[in-house]
PDB file of C-alpha atoms and ligand atoms in Angstrom:
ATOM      1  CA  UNK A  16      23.270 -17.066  13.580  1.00  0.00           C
ATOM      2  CA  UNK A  17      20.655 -15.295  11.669  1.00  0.00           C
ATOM      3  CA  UNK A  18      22.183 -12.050   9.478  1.00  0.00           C
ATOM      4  CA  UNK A  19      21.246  -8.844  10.731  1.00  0.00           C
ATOM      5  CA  UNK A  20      19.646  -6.393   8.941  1.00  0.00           C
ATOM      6  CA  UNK A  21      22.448  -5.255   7.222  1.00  0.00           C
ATOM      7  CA  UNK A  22      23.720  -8.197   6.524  1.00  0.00           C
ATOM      8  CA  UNK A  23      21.174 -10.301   5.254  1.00  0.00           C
ATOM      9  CA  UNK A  24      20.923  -6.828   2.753  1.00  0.00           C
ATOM     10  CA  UNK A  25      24.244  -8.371   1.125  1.00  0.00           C
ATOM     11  CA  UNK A  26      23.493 -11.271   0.797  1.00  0.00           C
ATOM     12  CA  UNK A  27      20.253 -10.668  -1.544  1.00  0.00           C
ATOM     13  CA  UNK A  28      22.399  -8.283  -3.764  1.00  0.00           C
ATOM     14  CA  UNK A  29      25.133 -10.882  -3.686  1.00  0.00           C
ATOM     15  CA  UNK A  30      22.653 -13.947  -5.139  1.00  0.00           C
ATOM     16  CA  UNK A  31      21.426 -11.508  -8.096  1.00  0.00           C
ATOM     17  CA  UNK A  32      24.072  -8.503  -9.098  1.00  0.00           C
ATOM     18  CA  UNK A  33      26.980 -10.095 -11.546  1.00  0.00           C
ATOM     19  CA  UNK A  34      29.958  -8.480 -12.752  1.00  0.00           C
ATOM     20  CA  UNK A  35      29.137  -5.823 -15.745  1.00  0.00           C
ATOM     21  CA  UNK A  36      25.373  -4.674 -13.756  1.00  0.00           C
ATOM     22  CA  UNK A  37      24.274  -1.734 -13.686  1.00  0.00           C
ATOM     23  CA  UNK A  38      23.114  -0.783  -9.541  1.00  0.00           C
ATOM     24  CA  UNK A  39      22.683   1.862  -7.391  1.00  0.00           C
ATOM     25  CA  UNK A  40      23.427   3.242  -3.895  1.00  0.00           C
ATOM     26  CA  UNK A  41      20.255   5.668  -3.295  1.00  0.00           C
ATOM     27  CA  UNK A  42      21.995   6.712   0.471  1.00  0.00           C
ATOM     28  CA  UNK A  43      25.834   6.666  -0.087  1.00  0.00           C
ATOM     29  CA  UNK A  44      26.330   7.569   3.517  1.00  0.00           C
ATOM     30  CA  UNK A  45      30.035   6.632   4.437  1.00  0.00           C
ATOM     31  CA  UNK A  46      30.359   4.751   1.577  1.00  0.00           C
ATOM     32  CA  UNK A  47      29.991   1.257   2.676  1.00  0.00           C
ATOM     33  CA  UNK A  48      27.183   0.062   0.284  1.00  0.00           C
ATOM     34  CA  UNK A  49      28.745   1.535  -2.483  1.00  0.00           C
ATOM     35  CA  UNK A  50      31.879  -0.290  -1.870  1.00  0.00           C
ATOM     36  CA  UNK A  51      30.361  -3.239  -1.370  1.00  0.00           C
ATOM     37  CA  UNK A  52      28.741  -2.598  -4.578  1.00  0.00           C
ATOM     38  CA  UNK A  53      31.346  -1.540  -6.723  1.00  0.00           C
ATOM     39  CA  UNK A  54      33.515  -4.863  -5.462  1.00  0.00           C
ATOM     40  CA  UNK A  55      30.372  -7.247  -6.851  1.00  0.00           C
ATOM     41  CA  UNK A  56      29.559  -5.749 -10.593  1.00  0.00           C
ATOM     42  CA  UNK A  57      33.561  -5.514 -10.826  1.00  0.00           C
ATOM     43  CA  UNK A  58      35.509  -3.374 -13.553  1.00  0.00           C
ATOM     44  CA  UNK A  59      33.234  -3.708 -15.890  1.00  0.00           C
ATOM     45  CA  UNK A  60      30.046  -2.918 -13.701  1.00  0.00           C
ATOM     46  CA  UNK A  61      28.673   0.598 -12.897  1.00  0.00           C
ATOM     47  CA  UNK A  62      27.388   1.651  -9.802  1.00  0.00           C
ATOM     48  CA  UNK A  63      25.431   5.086  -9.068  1.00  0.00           C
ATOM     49  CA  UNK A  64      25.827   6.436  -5.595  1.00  0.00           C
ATOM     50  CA  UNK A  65      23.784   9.521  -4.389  1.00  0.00           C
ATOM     51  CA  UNK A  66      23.736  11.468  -1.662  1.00  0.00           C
ATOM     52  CA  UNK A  67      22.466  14.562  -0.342  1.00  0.00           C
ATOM     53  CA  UNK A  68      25.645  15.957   2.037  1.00  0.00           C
ATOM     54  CA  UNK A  69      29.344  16.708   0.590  1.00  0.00           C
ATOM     55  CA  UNK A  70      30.471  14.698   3.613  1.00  0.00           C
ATOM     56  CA  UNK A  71      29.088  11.250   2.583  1.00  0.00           C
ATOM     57  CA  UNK A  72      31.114  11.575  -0.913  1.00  0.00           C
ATOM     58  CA  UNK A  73      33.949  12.664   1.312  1.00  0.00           C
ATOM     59  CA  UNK A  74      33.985   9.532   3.307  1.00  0.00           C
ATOM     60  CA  UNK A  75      32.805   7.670   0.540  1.00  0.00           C
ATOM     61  CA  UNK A  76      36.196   8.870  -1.164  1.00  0.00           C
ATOM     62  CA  UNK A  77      38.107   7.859   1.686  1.00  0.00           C
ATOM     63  CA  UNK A  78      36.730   4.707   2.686  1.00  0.00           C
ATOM     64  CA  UNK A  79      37.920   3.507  -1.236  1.00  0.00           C
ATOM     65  CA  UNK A  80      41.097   5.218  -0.458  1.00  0.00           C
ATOM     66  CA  UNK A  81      41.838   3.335   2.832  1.00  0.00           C
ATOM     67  CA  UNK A  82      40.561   0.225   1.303  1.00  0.00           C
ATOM     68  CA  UNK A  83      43.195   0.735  -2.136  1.00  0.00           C
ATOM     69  CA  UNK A  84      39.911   0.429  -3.984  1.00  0.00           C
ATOM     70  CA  UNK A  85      39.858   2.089  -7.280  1.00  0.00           C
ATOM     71  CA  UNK A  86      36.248   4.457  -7.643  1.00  0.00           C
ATOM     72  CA  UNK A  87      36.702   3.786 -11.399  1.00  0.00           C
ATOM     73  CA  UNK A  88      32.906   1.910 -11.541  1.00  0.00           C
ATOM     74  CA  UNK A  89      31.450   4.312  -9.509  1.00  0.00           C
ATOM     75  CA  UNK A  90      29.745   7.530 -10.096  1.00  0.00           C
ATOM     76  CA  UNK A  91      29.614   9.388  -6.642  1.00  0.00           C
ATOM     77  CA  UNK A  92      26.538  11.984  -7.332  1.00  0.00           C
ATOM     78  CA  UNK A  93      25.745  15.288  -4.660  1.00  0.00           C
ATOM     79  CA  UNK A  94      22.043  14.627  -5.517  1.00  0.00           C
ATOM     80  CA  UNK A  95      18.852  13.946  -3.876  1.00  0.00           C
ATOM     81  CA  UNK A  96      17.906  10.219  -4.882  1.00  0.00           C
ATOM     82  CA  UNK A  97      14.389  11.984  -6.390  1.00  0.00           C
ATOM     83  CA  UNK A  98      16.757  12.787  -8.989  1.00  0.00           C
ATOM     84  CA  UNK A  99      17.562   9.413  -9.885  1.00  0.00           C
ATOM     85  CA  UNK A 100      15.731   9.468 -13.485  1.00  0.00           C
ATOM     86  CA  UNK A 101      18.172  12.336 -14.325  1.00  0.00           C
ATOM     87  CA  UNK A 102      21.524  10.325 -14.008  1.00  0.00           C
ATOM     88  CA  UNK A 103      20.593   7.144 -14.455  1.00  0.00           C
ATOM     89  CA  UNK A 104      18.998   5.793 -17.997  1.00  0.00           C
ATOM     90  CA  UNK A 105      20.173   2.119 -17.970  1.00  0.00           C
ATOM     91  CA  UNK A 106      18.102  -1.125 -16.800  1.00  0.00           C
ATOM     92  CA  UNK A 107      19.806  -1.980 -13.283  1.00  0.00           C
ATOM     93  CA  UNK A 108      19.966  -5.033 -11.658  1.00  0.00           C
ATOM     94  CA  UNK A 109      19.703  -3.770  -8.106  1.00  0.00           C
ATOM     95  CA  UNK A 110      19.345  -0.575  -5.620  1.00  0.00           C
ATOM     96  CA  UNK A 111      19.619   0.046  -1.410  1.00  0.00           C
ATOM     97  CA  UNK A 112      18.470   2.514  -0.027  1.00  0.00           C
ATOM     98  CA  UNK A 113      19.790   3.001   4.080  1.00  0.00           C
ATOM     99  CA  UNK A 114      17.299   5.211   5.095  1.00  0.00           C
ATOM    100  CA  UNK A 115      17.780   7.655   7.996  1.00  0.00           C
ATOM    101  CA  UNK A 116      20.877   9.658   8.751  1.00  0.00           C
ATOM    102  CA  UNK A 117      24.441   9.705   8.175  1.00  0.00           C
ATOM    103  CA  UNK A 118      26.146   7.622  11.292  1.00  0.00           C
ATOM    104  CA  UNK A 119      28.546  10.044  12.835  1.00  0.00           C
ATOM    105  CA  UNK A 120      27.029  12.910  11.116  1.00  0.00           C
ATOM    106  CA  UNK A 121      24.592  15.553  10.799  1.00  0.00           C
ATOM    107  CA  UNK A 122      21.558  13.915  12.494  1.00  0.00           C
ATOM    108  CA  UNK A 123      19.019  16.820  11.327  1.00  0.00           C
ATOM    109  CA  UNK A 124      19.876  15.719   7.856  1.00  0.00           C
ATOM    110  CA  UNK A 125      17.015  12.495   7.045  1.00  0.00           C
ATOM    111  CA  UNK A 126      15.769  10.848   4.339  1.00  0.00           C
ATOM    112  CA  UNK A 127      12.214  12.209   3.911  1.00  0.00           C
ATOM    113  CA  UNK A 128       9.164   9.724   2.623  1.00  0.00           C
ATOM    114  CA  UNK A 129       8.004  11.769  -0.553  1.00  0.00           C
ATOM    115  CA  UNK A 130      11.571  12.114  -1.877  1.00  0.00           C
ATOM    116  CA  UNK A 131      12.367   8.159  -1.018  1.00  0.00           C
ATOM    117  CA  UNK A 132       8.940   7.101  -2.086  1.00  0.00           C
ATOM    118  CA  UNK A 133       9.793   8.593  -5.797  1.00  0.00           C
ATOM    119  CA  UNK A 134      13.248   7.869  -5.532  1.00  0.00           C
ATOM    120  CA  UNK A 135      12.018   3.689  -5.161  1.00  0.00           C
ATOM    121  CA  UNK A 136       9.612   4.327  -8.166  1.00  0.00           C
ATOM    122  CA  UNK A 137      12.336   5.981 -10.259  1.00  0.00           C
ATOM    123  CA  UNK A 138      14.427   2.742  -9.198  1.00  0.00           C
ATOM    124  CA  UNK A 139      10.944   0.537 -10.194  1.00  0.00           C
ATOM    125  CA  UNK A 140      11.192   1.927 -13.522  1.00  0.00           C
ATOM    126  CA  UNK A 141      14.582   0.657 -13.975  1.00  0.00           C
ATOM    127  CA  UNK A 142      14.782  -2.600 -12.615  1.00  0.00           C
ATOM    128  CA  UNK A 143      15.509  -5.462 -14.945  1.00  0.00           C
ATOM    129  CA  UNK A 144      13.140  -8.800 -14.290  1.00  0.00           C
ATOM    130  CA  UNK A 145      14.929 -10.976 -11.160  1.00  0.00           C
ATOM    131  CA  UNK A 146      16.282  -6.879  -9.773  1.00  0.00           C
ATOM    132  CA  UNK A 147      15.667  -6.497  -6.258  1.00  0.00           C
ATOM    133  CA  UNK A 148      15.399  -2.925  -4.785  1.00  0.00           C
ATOM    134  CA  UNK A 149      16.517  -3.433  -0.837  1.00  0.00           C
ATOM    135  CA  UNK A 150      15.234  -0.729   1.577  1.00  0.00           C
ATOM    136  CA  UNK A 151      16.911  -1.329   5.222  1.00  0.00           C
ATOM    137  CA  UNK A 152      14.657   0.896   7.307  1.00  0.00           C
ATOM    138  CA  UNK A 153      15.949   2.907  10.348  1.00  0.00           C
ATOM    139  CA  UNK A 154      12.775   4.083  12.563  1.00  0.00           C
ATOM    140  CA  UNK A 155      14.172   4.970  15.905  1.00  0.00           C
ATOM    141  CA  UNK A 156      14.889   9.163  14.924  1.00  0.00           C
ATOM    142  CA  UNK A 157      12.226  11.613  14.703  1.00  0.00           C
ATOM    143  CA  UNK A 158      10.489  11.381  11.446  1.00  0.00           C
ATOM    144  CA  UNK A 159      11.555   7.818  11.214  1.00  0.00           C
ATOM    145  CA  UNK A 160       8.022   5.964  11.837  1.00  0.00           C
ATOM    146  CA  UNK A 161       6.356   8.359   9.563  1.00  0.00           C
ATOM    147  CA  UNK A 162       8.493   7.731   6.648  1.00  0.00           C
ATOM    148  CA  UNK A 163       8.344   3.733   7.187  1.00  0.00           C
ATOM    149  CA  UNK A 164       4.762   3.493   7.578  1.00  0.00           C
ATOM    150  CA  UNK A 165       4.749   5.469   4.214  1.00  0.00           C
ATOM    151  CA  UNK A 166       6.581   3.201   2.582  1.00  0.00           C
ATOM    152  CA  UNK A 167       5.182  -0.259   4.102  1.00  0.00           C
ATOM    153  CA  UNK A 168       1.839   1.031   2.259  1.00  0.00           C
ATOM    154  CA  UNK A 169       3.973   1.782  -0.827  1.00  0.00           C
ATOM    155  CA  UNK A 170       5.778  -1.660  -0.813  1.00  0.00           C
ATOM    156  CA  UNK A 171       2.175  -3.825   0.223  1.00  0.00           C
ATOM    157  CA  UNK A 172      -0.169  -2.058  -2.575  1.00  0.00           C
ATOM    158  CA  UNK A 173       2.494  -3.244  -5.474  1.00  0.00           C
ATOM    159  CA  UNK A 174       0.900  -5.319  -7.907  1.00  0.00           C
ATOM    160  CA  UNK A 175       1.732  -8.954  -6.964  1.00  0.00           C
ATOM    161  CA  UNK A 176       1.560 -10.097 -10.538  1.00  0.00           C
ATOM    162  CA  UNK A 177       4.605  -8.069 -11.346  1.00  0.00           C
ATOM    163  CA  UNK A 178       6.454  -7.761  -8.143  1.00  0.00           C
ATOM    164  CA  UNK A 179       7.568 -10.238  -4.827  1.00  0.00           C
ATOM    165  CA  UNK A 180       7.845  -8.095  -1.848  1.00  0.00           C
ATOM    166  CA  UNK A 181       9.511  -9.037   1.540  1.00  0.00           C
ATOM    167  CA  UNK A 182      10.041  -7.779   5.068  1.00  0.00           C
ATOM    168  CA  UNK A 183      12.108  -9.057   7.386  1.00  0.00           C
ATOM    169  CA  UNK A 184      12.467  -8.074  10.746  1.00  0.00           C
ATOM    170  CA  UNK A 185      13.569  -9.563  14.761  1.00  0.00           C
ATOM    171  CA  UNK A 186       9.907  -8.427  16.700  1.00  0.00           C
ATOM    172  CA  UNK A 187      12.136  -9.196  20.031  1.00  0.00           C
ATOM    173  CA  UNK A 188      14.565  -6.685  19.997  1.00  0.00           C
ATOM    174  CA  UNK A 189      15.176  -3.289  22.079  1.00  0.00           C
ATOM    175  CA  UNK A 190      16.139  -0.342  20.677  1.00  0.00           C
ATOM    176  CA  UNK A 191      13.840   0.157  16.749  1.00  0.00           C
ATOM    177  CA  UNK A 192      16.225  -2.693  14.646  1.00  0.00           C
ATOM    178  CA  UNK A 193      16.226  -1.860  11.428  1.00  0.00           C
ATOM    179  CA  UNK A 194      13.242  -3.189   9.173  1.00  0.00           C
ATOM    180  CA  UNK A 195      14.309  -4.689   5.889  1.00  0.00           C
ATOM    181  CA  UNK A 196      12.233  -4.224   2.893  1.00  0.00           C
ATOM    182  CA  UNK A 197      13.118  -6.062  -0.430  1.00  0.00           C
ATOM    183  CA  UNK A 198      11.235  -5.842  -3.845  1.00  0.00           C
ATOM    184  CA  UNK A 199      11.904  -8.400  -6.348  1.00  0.00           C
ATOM    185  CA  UNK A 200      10.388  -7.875 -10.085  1.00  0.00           C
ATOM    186  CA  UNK A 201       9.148 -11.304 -11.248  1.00  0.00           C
ATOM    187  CA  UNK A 202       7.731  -9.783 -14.761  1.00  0.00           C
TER     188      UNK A 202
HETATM  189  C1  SAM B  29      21.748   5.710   7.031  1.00  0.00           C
HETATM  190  S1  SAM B  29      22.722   6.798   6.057  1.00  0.00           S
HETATM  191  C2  SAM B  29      23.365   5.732   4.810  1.00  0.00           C
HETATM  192  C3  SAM B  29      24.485   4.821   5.266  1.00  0.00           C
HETATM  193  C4  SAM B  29      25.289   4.262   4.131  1.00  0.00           C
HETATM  194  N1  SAM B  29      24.569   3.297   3.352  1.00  0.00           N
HETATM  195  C5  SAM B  29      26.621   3.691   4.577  1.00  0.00           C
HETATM  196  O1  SAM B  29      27.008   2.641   4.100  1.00  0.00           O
HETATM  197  O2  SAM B  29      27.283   4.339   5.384  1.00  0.00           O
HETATM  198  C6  SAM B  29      21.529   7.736   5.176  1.00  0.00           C
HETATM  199  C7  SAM B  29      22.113   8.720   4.201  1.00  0.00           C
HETATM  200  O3  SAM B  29      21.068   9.200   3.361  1.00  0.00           O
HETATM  201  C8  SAM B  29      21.388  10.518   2.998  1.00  0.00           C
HETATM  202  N2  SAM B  29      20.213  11.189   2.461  1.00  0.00           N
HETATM  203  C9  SAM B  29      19.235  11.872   3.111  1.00  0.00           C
HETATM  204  N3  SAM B  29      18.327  12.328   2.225  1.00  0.00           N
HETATM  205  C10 SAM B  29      18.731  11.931   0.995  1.00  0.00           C
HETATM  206  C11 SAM B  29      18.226  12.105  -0.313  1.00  0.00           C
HETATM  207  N4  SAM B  29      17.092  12.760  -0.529  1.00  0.00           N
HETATM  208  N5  SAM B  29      18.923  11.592  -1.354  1.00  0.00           N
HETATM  209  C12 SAM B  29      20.080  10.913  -1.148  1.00  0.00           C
HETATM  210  N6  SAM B  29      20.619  10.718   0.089  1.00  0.00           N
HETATM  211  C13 SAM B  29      19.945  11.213   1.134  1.00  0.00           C
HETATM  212  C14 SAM B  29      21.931  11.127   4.277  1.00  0.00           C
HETATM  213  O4  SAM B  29      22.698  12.264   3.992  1.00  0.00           O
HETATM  214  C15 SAM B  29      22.750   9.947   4.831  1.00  0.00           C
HETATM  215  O5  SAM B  29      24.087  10.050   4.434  1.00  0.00           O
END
């Protein structure tokens, strides 16, 4: 079966991050990137998870908790992703961003397209050659089509010399499936 969204998400961080990287989790949400995350680069890896709502480091918190996962890689940060410059100064291998809201949460509270827009740059500026930055694009919510058209004409006017980008979506499914963008730096 082909992976959804989500899952096909995983699986391009999983062929590129190794143990010891340096990634991050631009839309911590209830934690299940991060974990996934933190699991990959291992002990000795560092991962950088932001969010804008105390809730999403809450049940980031417990998620690891329920889990008997240790948050010793990960730095949980009550930040706008636009900030990312500020807490992050290392090369990284990899970033997702799960753009929308928080599932089971505070649906006013989106992700905005100036704020994710720099917050993919900031990422750009970091990523080592072979990184991938992984957007998975929710649409469906008010504001939602705005912010993805925004960033489909970010992602298609990056210089091809320098940078592979990617969307993959299923074109025969109800309901706004998520759109997945991925941007690999060749050079
Ligand atoms: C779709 S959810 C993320 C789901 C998450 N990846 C998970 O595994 O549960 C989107 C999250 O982005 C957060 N968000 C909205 N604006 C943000 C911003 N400017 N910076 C960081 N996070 C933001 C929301 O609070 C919400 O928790």
């Amino acid at each position: 079966m082909l992976d959804n969204a989500m899952q096909y998400s995983h699986q391009l961080l999983t062929e590129i991050v190794q143990p010891g990287d340096v990634v991050i989790d631009a839309t911590m949400g209830n934690g299940h990137d991060t974990l996934f995350l933190s699991e990959l680069v291992q002990s000795t890896g560092r991962v950088f998870s932001f969010d804008v709502q105390k809730a999403a480091l809450e049940q980031t918190r417990a998620l690891f908790e329920h889990q008997h996962q240790t948050l010793i890689n990960v730095e949980l940060i009550h930040a706008s992703h636009d900030q990312i410059d500020h807490y992050v100064t290392e090369p990284i291998t990899g970033a997702i961003f799960n753009l929308g809201y928080l599932p089971g949460g505070d649906k006013s509270i989106i992700t905005h397209p100036t704020s994710t827009i720099s917050a993919v740059q900031q990422s750009l500026n970091q990523l080592k050659i072979g990184g991938r930055i992984i957007l998975v694009c929710y649409y469906g919510h008010p504001g939602g089509q705005e912010e993805l058209q925004q960033l489909l004409s970010f992602v298609a006017e990056l210089d091809q010399h320098h940078y592979s980008c990617l969307r993959y979506e299923f074109i025969n499914q109800i309901n706004n499936p998520p759109i997945l963008l991925c941007i690999e730096r060749k050079k």
